[in-house]
PDB file of C-alpha atoms in Angstrom:
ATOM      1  CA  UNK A   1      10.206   9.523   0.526  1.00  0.00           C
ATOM      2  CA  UNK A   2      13.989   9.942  -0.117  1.00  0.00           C
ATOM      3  CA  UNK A   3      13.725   8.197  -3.163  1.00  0.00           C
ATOM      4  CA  UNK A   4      10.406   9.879  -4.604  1.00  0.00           C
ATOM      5  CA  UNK A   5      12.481  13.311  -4.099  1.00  0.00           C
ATOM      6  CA  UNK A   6      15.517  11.870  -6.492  1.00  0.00           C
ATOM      7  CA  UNK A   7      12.552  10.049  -9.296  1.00  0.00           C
ATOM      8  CA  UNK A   8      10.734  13.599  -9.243  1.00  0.00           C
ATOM      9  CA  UNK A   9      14.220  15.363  -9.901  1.00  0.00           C
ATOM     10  CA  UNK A  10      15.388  13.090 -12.379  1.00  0.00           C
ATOM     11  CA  UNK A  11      12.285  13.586 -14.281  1.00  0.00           C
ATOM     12  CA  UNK A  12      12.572  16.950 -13.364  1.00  0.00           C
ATOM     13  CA  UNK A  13      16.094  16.812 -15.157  1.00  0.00           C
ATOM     14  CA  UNK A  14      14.809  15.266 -18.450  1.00  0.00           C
ATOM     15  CA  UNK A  15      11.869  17.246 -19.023  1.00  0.00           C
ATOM     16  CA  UNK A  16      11.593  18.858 -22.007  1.00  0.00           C
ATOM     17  CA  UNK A  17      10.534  22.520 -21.702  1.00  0.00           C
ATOM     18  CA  UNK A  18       7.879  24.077 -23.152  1.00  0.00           C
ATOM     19  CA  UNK A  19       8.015  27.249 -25.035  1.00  0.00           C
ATOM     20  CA  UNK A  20       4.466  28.194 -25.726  1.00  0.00           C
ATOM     21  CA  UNK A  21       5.142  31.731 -27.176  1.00  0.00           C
ATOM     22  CA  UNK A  22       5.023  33.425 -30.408  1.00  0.00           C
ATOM     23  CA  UNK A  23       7.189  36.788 -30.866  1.00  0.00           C
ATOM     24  CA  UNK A  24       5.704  38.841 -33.680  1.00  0.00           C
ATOM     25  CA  UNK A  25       7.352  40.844 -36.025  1.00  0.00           C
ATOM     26  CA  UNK A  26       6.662  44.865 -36.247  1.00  0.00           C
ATOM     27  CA  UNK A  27       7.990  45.504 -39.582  1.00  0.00           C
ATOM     28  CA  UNK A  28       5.136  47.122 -41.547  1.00  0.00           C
ATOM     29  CA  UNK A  29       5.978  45.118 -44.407  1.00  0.00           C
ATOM     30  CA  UNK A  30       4.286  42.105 -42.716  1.00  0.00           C
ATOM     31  CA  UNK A  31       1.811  43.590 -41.221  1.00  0.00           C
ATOM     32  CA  UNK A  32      -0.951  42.705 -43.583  1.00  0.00           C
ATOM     33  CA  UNK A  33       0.603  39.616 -43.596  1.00  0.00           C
ATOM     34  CA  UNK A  34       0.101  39.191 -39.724  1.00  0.00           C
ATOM     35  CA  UNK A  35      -3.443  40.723 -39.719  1.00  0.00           C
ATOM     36  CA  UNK A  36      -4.546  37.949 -41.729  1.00  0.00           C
ATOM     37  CA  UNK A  37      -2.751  35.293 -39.982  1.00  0.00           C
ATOM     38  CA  UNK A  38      -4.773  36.434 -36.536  1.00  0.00           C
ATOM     39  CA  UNK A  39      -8.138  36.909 -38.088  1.00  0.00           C
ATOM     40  CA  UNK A  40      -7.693  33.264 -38.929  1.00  0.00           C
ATOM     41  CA  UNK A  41      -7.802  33.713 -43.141  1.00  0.00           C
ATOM     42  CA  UNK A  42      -4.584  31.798 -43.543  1.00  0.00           C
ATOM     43  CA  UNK A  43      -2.051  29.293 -43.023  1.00  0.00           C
ATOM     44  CA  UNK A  44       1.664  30.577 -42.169  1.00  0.00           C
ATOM     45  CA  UNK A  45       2.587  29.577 -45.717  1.00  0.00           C
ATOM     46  CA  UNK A  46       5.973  28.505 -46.233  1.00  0.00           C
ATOM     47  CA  UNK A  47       8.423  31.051 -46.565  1.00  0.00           C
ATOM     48  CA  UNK A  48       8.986  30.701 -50.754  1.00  0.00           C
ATOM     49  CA  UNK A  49       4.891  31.411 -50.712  1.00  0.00           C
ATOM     50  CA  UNK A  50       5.172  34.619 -47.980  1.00  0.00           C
ATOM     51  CA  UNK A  51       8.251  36.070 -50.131  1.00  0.00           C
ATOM     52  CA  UNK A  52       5.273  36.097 -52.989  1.00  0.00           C
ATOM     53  CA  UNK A  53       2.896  37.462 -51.353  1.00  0.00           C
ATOM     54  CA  UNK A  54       4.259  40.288 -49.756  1.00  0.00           C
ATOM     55  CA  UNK A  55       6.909  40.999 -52.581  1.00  0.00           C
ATOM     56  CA  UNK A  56       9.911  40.582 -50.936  1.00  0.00           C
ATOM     57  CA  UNK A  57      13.123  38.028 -51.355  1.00  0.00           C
ATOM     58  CA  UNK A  58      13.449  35.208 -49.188  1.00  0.00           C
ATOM     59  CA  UNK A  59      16.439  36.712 -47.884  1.00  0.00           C
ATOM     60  CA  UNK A  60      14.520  39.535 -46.664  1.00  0.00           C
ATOM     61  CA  UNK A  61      12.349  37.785 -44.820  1.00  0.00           C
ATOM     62  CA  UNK A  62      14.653  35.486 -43.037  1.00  0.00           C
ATOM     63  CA  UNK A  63      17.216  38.308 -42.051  1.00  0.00           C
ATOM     64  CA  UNK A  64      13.451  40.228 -40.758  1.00  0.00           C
ATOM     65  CA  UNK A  65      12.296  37.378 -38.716  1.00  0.00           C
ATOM     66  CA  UNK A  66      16.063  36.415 -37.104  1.00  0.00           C
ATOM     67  CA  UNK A  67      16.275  40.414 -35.702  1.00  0.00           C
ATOM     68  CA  UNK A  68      12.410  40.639 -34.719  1.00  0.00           C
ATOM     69  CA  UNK A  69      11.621  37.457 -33.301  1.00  0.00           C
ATOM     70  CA  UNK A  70      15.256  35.788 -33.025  1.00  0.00           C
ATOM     71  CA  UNK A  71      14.654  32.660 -35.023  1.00  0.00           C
ATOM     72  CA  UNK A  72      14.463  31.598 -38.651  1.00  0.00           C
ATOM     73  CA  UNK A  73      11.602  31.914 -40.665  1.00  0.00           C
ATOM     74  CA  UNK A  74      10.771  28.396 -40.782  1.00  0.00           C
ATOM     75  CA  UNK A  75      11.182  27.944 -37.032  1.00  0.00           C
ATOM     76  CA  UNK A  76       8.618  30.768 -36.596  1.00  0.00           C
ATOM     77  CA  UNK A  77       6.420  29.154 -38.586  1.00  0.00           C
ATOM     78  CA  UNK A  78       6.464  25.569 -36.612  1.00  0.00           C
ATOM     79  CA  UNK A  79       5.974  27.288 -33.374  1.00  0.00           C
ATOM     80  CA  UNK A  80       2.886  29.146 -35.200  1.00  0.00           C
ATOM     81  CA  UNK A  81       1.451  25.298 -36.441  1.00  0.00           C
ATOM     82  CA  UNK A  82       1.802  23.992 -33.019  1.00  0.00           C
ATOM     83  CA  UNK A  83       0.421  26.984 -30.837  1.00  0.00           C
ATOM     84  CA  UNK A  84      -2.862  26.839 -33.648  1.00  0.00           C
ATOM     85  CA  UNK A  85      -2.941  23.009 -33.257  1.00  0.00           C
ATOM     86  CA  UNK A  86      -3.105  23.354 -29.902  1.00  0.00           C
ATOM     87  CA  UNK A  87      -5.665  25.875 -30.194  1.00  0.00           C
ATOM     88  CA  UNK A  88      -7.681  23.854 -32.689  1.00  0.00           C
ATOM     89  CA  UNK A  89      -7.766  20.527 -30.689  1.00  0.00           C
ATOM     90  CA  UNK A  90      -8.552  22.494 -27.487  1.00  0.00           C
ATOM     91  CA  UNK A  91     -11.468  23.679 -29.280  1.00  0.00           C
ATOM     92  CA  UNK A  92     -12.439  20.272 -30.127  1.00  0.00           C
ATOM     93  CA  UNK A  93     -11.186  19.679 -33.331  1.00  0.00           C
ATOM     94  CA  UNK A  94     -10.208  15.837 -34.287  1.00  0.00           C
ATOM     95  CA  UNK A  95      -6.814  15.306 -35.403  1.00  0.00           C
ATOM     96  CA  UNK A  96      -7.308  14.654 -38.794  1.00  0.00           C
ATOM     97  CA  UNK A  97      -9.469  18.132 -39.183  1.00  0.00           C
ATOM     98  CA  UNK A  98      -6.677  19.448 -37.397  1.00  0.00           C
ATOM     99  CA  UNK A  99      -4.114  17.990 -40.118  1.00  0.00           C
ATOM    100  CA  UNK A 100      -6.012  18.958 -42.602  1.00  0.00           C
ATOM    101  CA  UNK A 101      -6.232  22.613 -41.539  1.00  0.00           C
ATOM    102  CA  UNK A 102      -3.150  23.369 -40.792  1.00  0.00           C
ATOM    103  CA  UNK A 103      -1.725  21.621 -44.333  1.00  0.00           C
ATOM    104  CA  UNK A 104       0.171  18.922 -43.132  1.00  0.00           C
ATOM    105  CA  UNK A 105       0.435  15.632 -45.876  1.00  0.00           C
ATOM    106  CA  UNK A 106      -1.496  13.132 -43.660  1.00  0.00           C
ATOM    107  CA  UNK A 107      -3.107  12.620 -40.393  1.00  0.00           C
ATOM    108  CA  UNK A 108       0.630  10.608 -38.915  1.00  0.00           C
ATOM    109  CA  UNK A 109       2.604  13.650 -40.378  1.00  0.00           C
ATOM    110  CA  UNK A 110       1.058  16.031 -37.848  1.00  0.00           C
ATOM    111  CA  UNK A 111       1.011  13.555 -35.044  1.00  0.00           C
ATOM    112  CA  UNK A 112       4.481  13.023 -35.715  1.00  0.00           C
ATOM    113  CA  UNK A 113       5.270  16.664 -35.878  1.00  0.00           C
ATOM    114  CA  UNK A 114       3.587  17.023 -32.749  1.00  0.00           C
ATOM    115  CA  UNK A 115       4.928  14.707 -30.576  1.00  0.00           C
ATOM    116  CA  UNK A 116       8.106  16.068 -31.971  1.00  0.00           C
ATOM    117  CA  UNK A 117       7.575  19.248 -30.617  1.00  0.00           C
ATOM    118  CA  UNK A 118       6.024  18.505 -27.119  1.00  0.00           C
ATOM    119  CA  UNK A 119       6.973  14.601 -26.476  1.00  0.00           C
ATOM    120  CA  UNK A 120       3.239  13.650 -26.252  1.00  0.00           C
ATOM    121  CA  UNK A 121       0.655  12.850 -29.131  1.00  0.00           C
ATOM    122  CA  UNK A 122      -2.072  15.277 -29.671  1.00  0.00           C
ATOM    123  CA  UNK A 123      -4.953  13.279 -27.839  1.00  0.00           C
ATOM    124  CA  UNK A 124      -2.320  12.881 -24.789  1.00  0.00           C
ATOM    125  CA  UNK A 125      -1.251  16.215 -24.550  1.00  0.00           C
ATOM    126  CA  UNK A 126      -4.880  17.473 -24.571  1.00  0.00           C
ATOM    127  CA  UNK A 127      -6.072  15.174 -22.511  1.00  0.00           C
ATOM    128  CA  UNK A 128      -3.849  16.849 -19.808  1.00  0.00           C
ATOM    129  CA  UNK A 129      -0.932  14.591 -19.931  1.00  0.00           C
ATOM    130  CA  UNK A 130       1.187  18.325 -20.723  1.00  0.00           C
TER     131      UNK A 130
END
């Protein structure tokens, strides 16, 4: 029993933790932006493509996102992928549709991504293994 205790807290003490949020930013300049991201008509596009489309610099953007959500643009963005391919294979999705939605160059790229983020590949972490 002793020695179940000290395995659980050393795996305890290696865990990775999960951060499954998503702050969202209230400037008005994004909110358009933002509407369209959660009615599912886009991709978070990279942050050269969202300084386009909403007309401001890149600069902008990133100083926005560090003082409304407290990371970079780009980190924002990765957290956004994951949470929607999480959302997508919970939904049943295969991986490569799941790739393929969310823009990534090839099925391994987004497994690779993902088990970056959460330690697990896609099928394992939806099969419970989370």
């Amino acid at each position: 029993m002793q020695r179940t205790h000290a395995l659980f807290f050393e795996e305890l003490h290696h865990a990775r933790e999960a951060c499954l949020s998503l702050p969202l930013p209230s400037d008005r300049r994004l909110s358009a932006w933002l509407n369209a991201l959660h009615l599912d008509q886009q991709n978070a596009p990279t942050l050269k493509m969202l300084s386009e489309q909403i007309g401001a610099s890149s600069k902008t953007i990133s100083r926005l996102f560090i003082r409304e959500t407290g990371m970079p643009y780009q980190d924002w963005r990765q957290q956004w992928r994951l949470l929607k391919a999480i959302e997508l294979l919970s939904a049943g999705l295969q991986v490569n549709d799941v790739a393929y939605r969310l823009e990534f160059s090839s099925d391994s790229a987004f497994i690779a991504f993902f088990k970056q983020q959460t330690g697990q590949t896609p099928l394992h972490y939806i099969r419970g293994g989370h």
